[in-house]
Amino acid sequence: MKKNYYNHLFTPLGVLLTVTFSCKDTVQNETQNQNLPNIILIVSDDQGYNDIRAYGGDDLITPNLDQLANDGIRFTNFYVTCSACTPSRGSLLTGRYPQRNGTYELFRNNRVNDRHIYDDYEYSTSPERILGTDLKEIFLPELLKEKGYVNGIFGKWDLGQLLRFLPLQRGFDDYYGFPSTGIDYYTHERYFVHIMYEDNERTEKDKGTYATDLFEREALRFINENKDRLFFLYLPFNAPHGASNWEVRGVQAPPEYIEMYSDTFPNNRRMNMAAVTCMDNAIGNVLKLVDNYGLTENTIVIFFSDNGGSGGSDNFPLSGGKGTMWEGGVRVPCIVKWPAKIPKGQVSDNFVSSLEIFPTLLEATGVKKPDSLILDGFNMLPLLTGEDKNMERKEMFWEFRAEQAARIENIKWIQSEKRPNNNGLFNLSDDIGEKNDLSDKETETLNMVKEKFNQWKTEMENSDPRGPFRNF
């Protein structure tokens, strides 16, 4: 189905910038933009650090992600801003800490934990339905429109369900996916509420089809329709996240992929691996189509997981997983490829994060950051190209519910009210598994890290407030 692309009005960017082009200006801009890259941003859901063969997962079948790593740069020291999905994905698209952009908690109905079934009216007024990322936030695709990019998202949105929060109102032109934290891979329901969308409307036309296959199908359609235009393809899979279905425990995967793994694996592990391999195949098909059109050389491909693995995942050699501040909750696999600029076969241990993606893509596309926009990351293009191999972060901070953490260079501090045995100070340069607590031995260092965390927290509290959770 051919989409009708248009520039959306009433966005934060639209308030900041009003541009009038003459025909001459339009032709000139199109000529200048011909050498800009296409962008494919792929995000997996709860994938373990070790759940790619290129990262050491020898029992995984991930030939396309492995090839992506061979063709670009593989990061071993890459972090996300939260150990849970919604805040992490919000940071990706705004370039800001969750505490600055306001999306620091899940948009979720917690009563499903007690198997409560919502009727239509009750669901229409529930947190999961009415919450969304603050409309004052500027999303990456809004800025890319300045250079003529057409923007598509296929998969897990997770940043609001109401019309004003959906992707077409946040800079995207084409959307097929679901706006919540999770779905059943086949029924497309979230605890009995059908939640698949096409553009701004719910759709049940593909009910029964495996979600990963649908997102692959739509991504291929989008590329076919826009191969002659600059495009930004955001492909946020829900694999290998567990199905949001009480009758299904854990991940779902197609039978042909389950059969690729021995039944000697525990069932949750086997299903997780199968879902990852199915996703890997979808990624391979997308990249093959890009190559068939001769677009590979000047296409940026970025892949990472939204947070640490859970359930049947494998986060080795990291401790912890999703929902914790251990490395296994916030350090994730990340691969970047851009043949025109990035030398192949690189492995980087530099300390970087998902906050760097927004400013890096602005630099790569020549988009000027609005003066009023405060970003929490930096342009890491010099690191990617090899121009500055020492470029990295000096510090990063996390807060989610009762969990707090900070990393200052190679020192990591964790404090948890919920899990007191998580607390500690660790030197990641020789203790990546966070086994040796240095709190008693390194009291001055501990106090320094805590002070830096408190300074960061004060900065976040004093920033321009954003909803939906802050009181202002």
Coordinates of C-alpha atoms in Angstrom, one line a residue:
M1 CA 0.0 0.0 0.0
K2 CA 1.4 3.4 -1.0
K3 CA 1.6 5.9 1.8
N4 CA 0.8 9.6 1.4
Y5 CA 3.8 11.4 3.0
Y6 CA 3.4 14.8 4.4
N7 CA 5.1 17.1 6.9
H8 CA 3.2 17.1 10.2
L9 CA 2.2 20.3 11.8
F10 CA 1.8 21.2 15.5
T11 CA 5.1 19.6 16.6
P12 CA 7.7 21.1 18.9
L13 CA 9.9 21.6 15.9
G14 CA 7.1 23.3 14.0
V15 CA 6.9 25.8 16.9
L16 CA 10.7 26.4 16.8
L17 CA 11.2 26.6 13.1
T18 CA 9.1 28.1 10.3
V19 CA 10.8 27.7 6.9
T20 CA 9.6 28.9 3.5
F21 CA 11.3 27.5 0.5
S22 CA 11.3 28.9 -3.0
C23 CA 11.4 26.5 -5.9
K24 CA 15.1 27.5 -6.5
D25 CA 15.9 26.8 -2.9
T26 CA 14.2 23.4 -3.0
V27 CA 16.2 22.3 -6.0
Q28 CA 19.4 23.5 -4.4
N29 CA 18.7 21.7 -1.2
E30 CA 17.8 18.5 -3.0
T31 CA 21.2 18.6 -4.8
Q32 CA 23.0 19.2 -1.5
N33 CA 21.2 16.4 0.2
Q34 CA 22.0 13.7 -2.5
N35 CA 25.1 12.6 -0.6
L36 CA 23.5 12.3 2.8
P37 CA 23.1 8.7 4.2
N38 CA 20.1 6.7 4.6
I39 CA 19.6 5.5 8.2
I40 CA 18.4 2.1 9.6
L41 CA 18.1 2.0 13.3
I42 CA 17.3 -1.5 14.7
V43 CA 16.5 -2.1 18.3
S44 CA 15.9 -5.5 19.9
D45 CA 13.9 -6.0 23.1
D46 CA 15.5 -7.5 26.2
Q47 CA 18.2 -9.2 24.3
G48 CA 21.1 -10.6 26.4
Y49 CA 24.6 -9.3 26.1
N50 CA 25.8 -12.7 25.1
D51 CA 22.9 -13.5 22.8
I52 CA 24.8 -12.8 19.5
R53 CA 27.5 -15.2 18.3
A54 CA 29.7 -12.2 17.6
Y55 CA 29.6 -11.4 21.4
G56 CA 30.4 -14.9 22.4
G57 CA 27.1 -16.7 22.2
D58 CA 28.4 -19.8 20.5
D59 CA 25.1 -21.6 20.7
L60 CA 23.2 -18.8 18.9
I61 CA 22.5 -18.8 15.2
T62 CA 22.9 -15.1 14.2
P63 CA 24.7 -15.0 10.9
N64 CA 23.3 -11.6 9.9
L65 CA 24.2 -9.8 13.1
D66 CA 27.6 -11.5 13.0
Q67 CA 28.1 -10.2 9.4
L68 CA 27.0 -6.7 10.5
A69 CA 29.7 -6.8 13.2
N70 CA 32.3 -7.9 10.6
D71 CA 31.3 -5.1 8.3
G72 CA 31.4 -2.3 10.9
I73 CA 32.3 -1.6 14.6
R74 CA 31.2 -3.7 17.5
F75 CA 31.0 -2.0 20.9
T76 CA 31.7 -4.0 24.1
N77 CA 31.2 -1.1 26.5
F78 CA 27.9 0.4 25.3
Y79 CA 25.2 1.5 27.7
V80 CA 21.5 2.4 27.6
T81 CA 19.9 5.0 29.9
C82 CA 17.6 2.6 31.7
S83 CA 17.3 -1.1 32.5
A84 CA 13.7 -1.1 31.2
C85 CA 12.2 -0.5 27.8
T86 CA 10.1 2.7 27.8
P87 CA 12.7 5.1 29.4
S88 CA 15.4 3.6 27.2
R89 CA 13.5 4.0 24.0
G90 CA 12.5 7.6 25.0
S91 CA 16.1 8.5 25.5
L92 CA 17.0 7.1 22.1
L93 CA 14.6 9.3 20.2
T94 CA 15.1 12.5 22.2
G95 CA 18.8 12.2 23.0
R96 CA 18.1 13.0 26.6
Y97 CA 18.2 11.2 30.0
P98 CA 14.8 9.9 31.1
Q99 CA 14.9 12.3 34.0
R100 CA 15.3 15.2 31.6
N101 CA 12.7 14.2 29.0
G102 CA 10.1 13.1 31.6
T103 CA 9.7 9.5 30.5
Y104 CA 11.4 7.8 33.4
E105 CA 8.8 5.1 34.1
L106 CA 6.8 2.6 32.1
F107 CA 3.5 3.5 30.5
R108 CA 1.9 0.3 31.9
N109 CA -1.2 -1.0 33.6
N110 CA 0.3 -2.8 36.6
R111 CA -3.0 -4.5 37.5
V112 CA -2.4 -7.0 34.8
N113 CA 0.1 -8.5 37.3
D114 CA -3.0 -9.6 39.3
R115 CA -4.7 -10.9 36.1
H116 CA -7.2 -8.1 36.1
I117 CA -9.1 -7.8 32.8
Y118 CA -9.9 -4.3 31.7
D119 CA -13.2 -3.5 30.0
D120 CA -13.2 -1.0 27.1
Y121 CA -14.0 2.0 29.2
E122 CA -11.7 1.2 32.0
Y123 CA -8.8 0.6 29.6
S124 CA -9.6 4.0 27.8
T125 CA -8.8 5.8 31.1
S126 CA -6.0 3.6 32.3
P127 CA -2.3 4.7 32.6
E128 CA -1.2 2.5 29.7
R129 CA -3.7 4.2 27.4
I130 CA -3.4 7.9 28.4
L131 CA 0.3 8.4 29.3
G132 CA 2.9 9.4 26.7
T133 CA 6.1 11.3 26.3
D134 CA 5.8 15.0 26.8
L135 CA 4.7 16.9 23.6
K136 CA 7.4 19.5 24.2
E137 CA 10.1 16.9 23.5
I138 CA 11.7 17.0 20.1
F139 CA 12.1 13.7 18.4
L140 CA 14.9 12.7 16.0
P141 CA 12.6 12.2 13.0
E142 CA 11.2 15.7 13.4
L143 CA 14.7 17.2 12.9
L144 CA 15.6 14.8 10.0
K145 CA 12.7 16.3 8.0
E146 CA 14.7 19.4 7.6
K147 CA 16.9 17.5 5.2
G148 CA 14.0 15.8 3.4
Y149 CA 14.1 12.4 5.1
V150 CA 11.0 10.3 4.9
N151 CA 10.6 8.5 8.3
G152 CA 9.1 5.1 9.0
I153 CA 8.7 3.0 12.2
F154 CA 7.7 -0.6 12.3
G155 CA 7.5 -2.4 15.6
K156 CA 7.4 -1.4 19.2
W157 CA 6.7 2.3 19.8
D158 CA 6.2 2.3 23.6
L159 CA 5.9 6.1 24.0
G160 CA 2.2 6.7 24.1
Q161 CA -1.1 5.4 22.7
L162 CA -3.3 8.5 22.4
L163 CA -3.5 10.1 19.0
R164 CA -1.3 13.0 20.0
F165 CA 1.5 10.6 21.2
L166 CA 1.5 8.3 18.2
P167 CA 4.5 8.2 15.8
L168 CA 2.8 10.2 12.9
Q169 CA 2.5 13.1 15.3
R170 CA 6.2 12.8 16.4
G171 CA 7.9 13.2 13.0
F172 CA 7.2 9.8 11.4
D173 CA 5.4 9.4 8.1
D174 CA 4.7 5.7 8.2
Y175 CA 3.8 3.4 11.1
Y176 CA 2.9 -0.2 11.6
G177 CA 3.3 -1.6 15.1
F178 CA 2.2 -1.4 18.6
P179 CA 2.4 1.5 21.1
S180 CA 2.6 -0.5 24.4
T181 CA 5.4 -2.3 26.3
G182 CA 4.5 -5.7 24.9
I183 CA 2.1 -7.9 22.9
D184 CA 1.3 -11.5 22.1
Y185 CA 3.4 -12.2 19.0
Y186 CA 0.4 -13.9 17.2
T187 CA -2.8 -12.4 18.5
H188 CA -1.3 -8.9 18.8
E189 CA -3.2 -8.5 22.1
R190 CA -1.8 -7.2 25.3
Y191 CA -3.7 -9.1 28.0
F192 CA -6.9 -9.3 25.9
V193 CA -6.6 -5.7 24.4
H194 CA -5.8 -5.7 20.7
I195 CA -3.0 -3.2 20.3
M196 CA -1.6 -3.4 16.7
Y197 CA -1.8 -0.1 14.7
E198 CA -1.4 1.0 11.1
D199 CA -0.6 4.7 11.1
N200 CA -3.2 6.2 13.5
E201 CA -5.7 3.4 13.6
R202 CA -5.9 0.0 15.3
T203 CA -5.9 -2.9 12.9
E204 CA -6.7 -6.6 13.2
K205 CA -6.1 -7.5 9.5
D206 CA -2.9 -9.4 10.3
K207 CA -4.0 -11.2 13.4
G208 CA -2.4 -14.6 13.6
T209 CA 0.8 -13.6 11.8
Y210 CA 4.0 -13.6 13.9
A211 CA 5.0 -10.0 14.8
T212 CA 8.6 -10.1 13.7
D213 CA 7.5 -11.2 10.2
L214 CA 5.0 -8.3 10.0
F215 CA 7.6 -5.8 11.0
E216 CA 10.0 -7.2 8.4
R217 CA 7.3 -7.1 5.8
E218 CA 6.6 -3.4 6.5
A219 CA 10.2 -2.5 6.5
L220 CA 10.8 -4.1 3.1
R221 CA 7.7 -2.3 1.8
F222 CA 9.0 1.0 3.1
I223 CA 12.4 0.5 1.5
N224 CA 10.8 -0.5 -1.8
E225 CA 8.7 2.6 -1.8
N226 CA 11.4 5.0 -0.8
K227 CA 14.6 3.6 -2.4
D228 CA 15.0 6.8 -4.4
R229 CA 14.5 9.1 -1.4
L230 CA 16.5 9.8 1.8
F231 CA 14.9 7.6 4.4
F232 CA 15.1 6.9 8.1
L233 CA 13.9 3.4 9.0
Y234 CA 13.4 2.8 12.7
L235 CA 12.9 -1.0 13.2
P236 CA 12.2 -1.6 17.0
F237 CA 11.5 -5.3 17.3
N238 CA 9.6 -6.8 20.3
A239 CA 11.8 -9.9 20.1
P240 CA 12.9 -11.5 22.3
H241 CA 10.6 -9.8 24.9
G242 CA 8.1 -12.1 26.6
A243 CA 4.6 -12.3 25.3
S244 CA 2.1 -10.2 27.2
N245 CA -0.2 -13.1 27.7
W246 CA -1.0 -15.0 30.9
E247 CA -1.5 -18.3 29.0
V248 CA 2.0 -18.0 27.4
R249 CA 5.0 -18.0 29.6
G250 CA 7.9 -16.1 28.1
V251 CA 8.9 -15.7 24.5
Q252 CA 7.1 -17.0 21.4
A253 CA 8.8 -18.1 18.2
P254 CA 7.8 -19.8 15.0
P255 CA 8.1 -23.6 15.0
E256 CA 10.7 -23.7 12.2
Y257 CA 13.1 -21.6 14.3
I258 CA 12.4 -23.5 17.5
E259 CA 13.4 -26.7 15.6
M260 CA 16.8 -25.1 14.9
Y261 CA 17.7 -25.6 18.6
S262 CA 18.0 -28.8 20.6
D263 CA 15.2 -29.7 23.0
T264 CA 17.9 -30.3 25.6
F265 CA 17.9 -26.5 26.2
P266 CA 15.5 -25.3 28.9
N267 CA 12.3 -24.3 27.2
N268 CA 12.6 -20.6 28.0
R269 CA 16.1 -20.5 26.7
R270 CA 15.2 -22.4 23.5
M271 CA 12.3 -20.0 22.8
N272 CA 14.5 -17.0 23.4
M273 CA 17.2 -18.3 21.0
A274 CA 14.6 -19.1 18.4
A275 CA 13.1 -15.6 18.6
V276 CA 16.5 -14.0 18.2
T277 CA 17.3 -16.1 15.2
C278 CA 14.0 -15.2 13.6
M279 CA 14.8 -11.5 14.2
D280 CA 18.3 -12.0 12.8
N281 CA 16.8 -13.5 9.6
A282 CA 14.5 -10.4 9.3
I283 CA 17.4 -8.1 9.7
G284 CA 19.3 -10.0 7.0
N285 CA 16.4 -9.7 4.6
V286 CA 16.2 -5.9 5.2
L287 CA 19.9 -5.4 4.7
K288 CA 19.9 -7.6 1.6
L289 CA 17.2 -5.5 0.0
V290 CA 19.2 -2.3 0.7
D291 CA 22.2 -4.0 -0.9
N292 CA 20.1 -5.0 -4.0
Y293 CA 19.3 -1.4 -4.6
G294 CA 22.9 -0.4 -4.3
L295 CA 22.4 1.6 -1.2
T296 CA 24.6 -0.2 1.3
E297 CA 27.7 2.0 0.9
N298 CA 25.9 5.1 2.1
T299 CA 23.5 3.7 4.6
I300 CA 24.1 3.9 8.4
V301 CA 23.0 0.8 10.2
I302 CA 22.8 0.9 14.0
F303 CA 21.8 -2.1 16.1
F304 CA 21.5 -2.5 19.9
S305 CA 19.2 -3.9 22.6
D306 CA 17.0 -1.5 24.6
N307 CA 18.1 -3.0 27.9
G308 CA 19.7 -6.1 29.4
G309 CA 18.3 -9.5 28.9
S310 CA 15.6 -11.3 30.9
G311 CA 14.0 -14.6 31.1
G312 CA 15.8 -17.1 28.9
S313 CA 18.5 -14.7 27.9
D314 CA 22.2 -14.9 28.5
N315 CA 24.1 -11.8 29.8
F316 CA 27.4 -13.5 30.5
P317 CA 29.9 -12.3 31.6
L318 CA 27.8 -9.6 33.2
S319 CA 25.9 -9.8 36.5
G320 CA 22.2 -9.1 36.7
G321 CA 19.8 -8.3 33.9
K322 CA 16.7 -6.3 33.0
G323 CA 15.4 -4.1 35.8
T324 CA 18.7 -4.0 37.7
M325 CA 21.6 -1.6 37.7
W326 CA 24.1 -4.4 37.4
E327 CA 26.0 -4.3 34.1
G328 CA 23.7 -7.0 32.8
G329 CA 20.8 -4.5 33.1
V330 CA 22.3 -1.5 31.3
R331 CA 25.3 -2.7 29.2
V332 CA 24.1 -4.1 25.9
P333 CA 25.4 -5.2 22.5
C334 CA 25.7 -2.5 19.9
I335 CA 26.9 -2.6 16.3
V336 CA 27.3 0.3 13.8
K337 CA 28.0 0.0 10.1
W338 CA 28.5 2.8 7.5
P339 CA 30.8 1.5 4.7
A340 CA 31.4 5.0 3.3
K341 CA 32.8 6.2 6.6
I342 CA 33.4 3.4 9.1
P343 CA 36.3 0.9 8.7
K344 CA 35.1 -2.6 8.9
G345 CA 36.1 -5.2 11.5
Q346 CA 36.5 -2.9 14.4
V347 CA 36.0 -3.8 18.1
S348 CA 35.8 -0.9 20.5
D349 CA 35.9 -1.0 24.3
N350 CA 35.3 2.7 24.5
F351 CA 32.7 3.8 27.1
V352 CA 29.7 5.2 25.0
S353 CA 26.0 5.1 25.2
S354 CA 22.6 5.3 23.3
L355 CA 22.6 9.0 24.2
E356 CA 25.3 9.5 21.6
I357 CA 23.1 8.2 18.7
F358 CA 20.9 11.3 18.4
P359 CA 23.8 13.9 18.1
T360 CA 25.8 11.5 15.9
L361 CA 23.0 11.2 13.4
L362 CA 22.5 15.0 13.4
E363 CA 26.1 15.4 12.5
A364 CA 26.0 12.7 9.9
T365 CA 23.0 14.3 8.2
G366 CA 24.1 17.9 8.6
V367 CA 21.1 18.8 10.7
K368 CA 21.6 21.7 13.0
K369 CA 20.5 21.2 16.6
P370 CA 18.0 23.8 17.8
D371 CA 19.8 26.2 20.2
S372 CA 17.2 25.6 22.9
L373 CA 17.6 21.8 22.8
I374 CA 19.8 20.3 25.5
L375 CA 21.2 16.9 24.6
D376 CA 22.9 14.6 27.1
G377 CA 25.2 12.8 24.5
F378 CA 27.9 13.8 22.1
N379 CA 28.7 13.3 18.4
M380 CA 30.8 10.1 18.3
L381 CA 31.4 10.1 14.6
P382 CA 35.2 10.7 15.1
L383 CA 35.3 7.5 17.1
L384 CA 33.4 5.6 14.5
T385 CA 35.5 6.7 11.6
G386 CA 38.8 6.2 13.5
E387 CA 39.6 9.9 13.5
D388 CA 39.7 9.9 17.4
K389 CA 40.0 6.4 18.8
N390 CA 40.2 7.8 22.4
M391 CA 36.8 9.5 22.3
E392 CA 34.5 8.2 25.1
R393 CA 32.3 9.2 28.0
K394 CA 33.7 10.1 31.3
E395 CA 30.5 9.5 33.3
M396 CA 27.0 8.3 33.2
F397 CA 24.1 8.1 35.6
W398 CA 21.0 6.0 36.1
E399 CA 17.9 6.0 38.3
F400 CA 14.9 3.7 38.0
R401 CA 12.4 3.2 40.8
A402 CA 14.5 2.2 43.8
E403 CA 17.6 1.7 41.9
Q404 CA 20.5 4.2 41.4
A405 CA 23.8 3.9 39.7
A406 CA 26.7 5.9 38.4
R407 CA 29.8 5.2 36.3
I408 CA 32.8 7.5 36.5
E409 CA 35.4 6.4 34.1
N410 CA 35.9 2.7 35.1
I411 CA 34.4 3.0 38.6
K412 CA 30.7 1.9 39.0
W413 CA 28.5 2.5 42.0
I414 CA 25.2 0.8 42.6
Q415 CA 22.6 1.5 45.3
S416 CA 19.3 -0.3 45.6
E417 CA 16.6 0.0 48.2
K418 CA 14.7 -2.9 46.7
R419 CA 17.7 -5.2 46.6
P420 CA 20.2 -4.1 49.3
N421 CA 22.6 -6.9 48.3
N422 CA 23.1 -5.1 45.0
N423 CA 24.8 -2.2 46.6
G424 CA 28.5 -1.7 46.0
L425 CA 31.5 0.0 44.4
F426 CA 33.2 -1.8 41.6
N427 CA 36.2 -1.3 39.3
L428 CA 35.0 -2.5 35.9
S429 CA 38.5 -2.5 34.4
D430 CA 39.2 -5.8 36.2
D431 CA 35.8 -6.7 37.6
I432 CA 33.2 -6.7 34.8
G433 CA 31.1 -9.2 36.7
E434 CA 30.9 -6.8 39.7
K435 CA 31.9 -9.4 42.2
N436 CA 34.4 -7.4 44.4
D437 CA 32.8 -4.6 46.4
L438 CA 35.3 -1.9 47.1
S439 CA 33.1 0.3 49.3
D440 CA 35.0 -0.3 52.5
K441 CA 38.4 0.0 50.9
E442 CA 37.8 3.0 48.7
T443 CA 35.7 5.4 50.8
E444 CA 37.0 8.6 49.2
T445 CA 36.2 7.2 45.8
L446 CA 32.8 6.1 46.9
N447 CA 32.0 9.6 48.3
M448 CA 33.2 11.2 45.1
V449 CA 30.9 9.1 42.9
K450 CA 28.0 9.7 45.2
E451 CA 28.6 13.4 45.1
K452 CA 28.7 13.4 41.3
F453 CA 25.4 11.4 41.2
N454 CA 23.8 14.0 43.5
Q455 CA 25.0 16.8 41.3
W456 CA 23.5 15.0 38.3
K457 CA 20.2 14.5 40.1
T458 CA 20.1 18.1 41.0
E459 CA 20.7 19.1 37.4
M460 CA 17.8 16.8 36.3
E461 CA 15.5 18.2 38.9
N462 CA 16.3 21.8 37.9
S463 CA 15.8 21.1 34.2
D464 CA 12.7 22.4 32.3
P465 CA 10.1 20.0 33.7
R466 CA 8.4 17.4 31.5
G467 CA 5.4 15.2 32.0
P468 CA 3.8 12.8 32.5
F469 CA 5.1 12.0 36.0
R470 CA 6.7 15.1 37.4
N471 CA 4.7 17.4 39.6
F472 CA 4.8 20.9 38.1

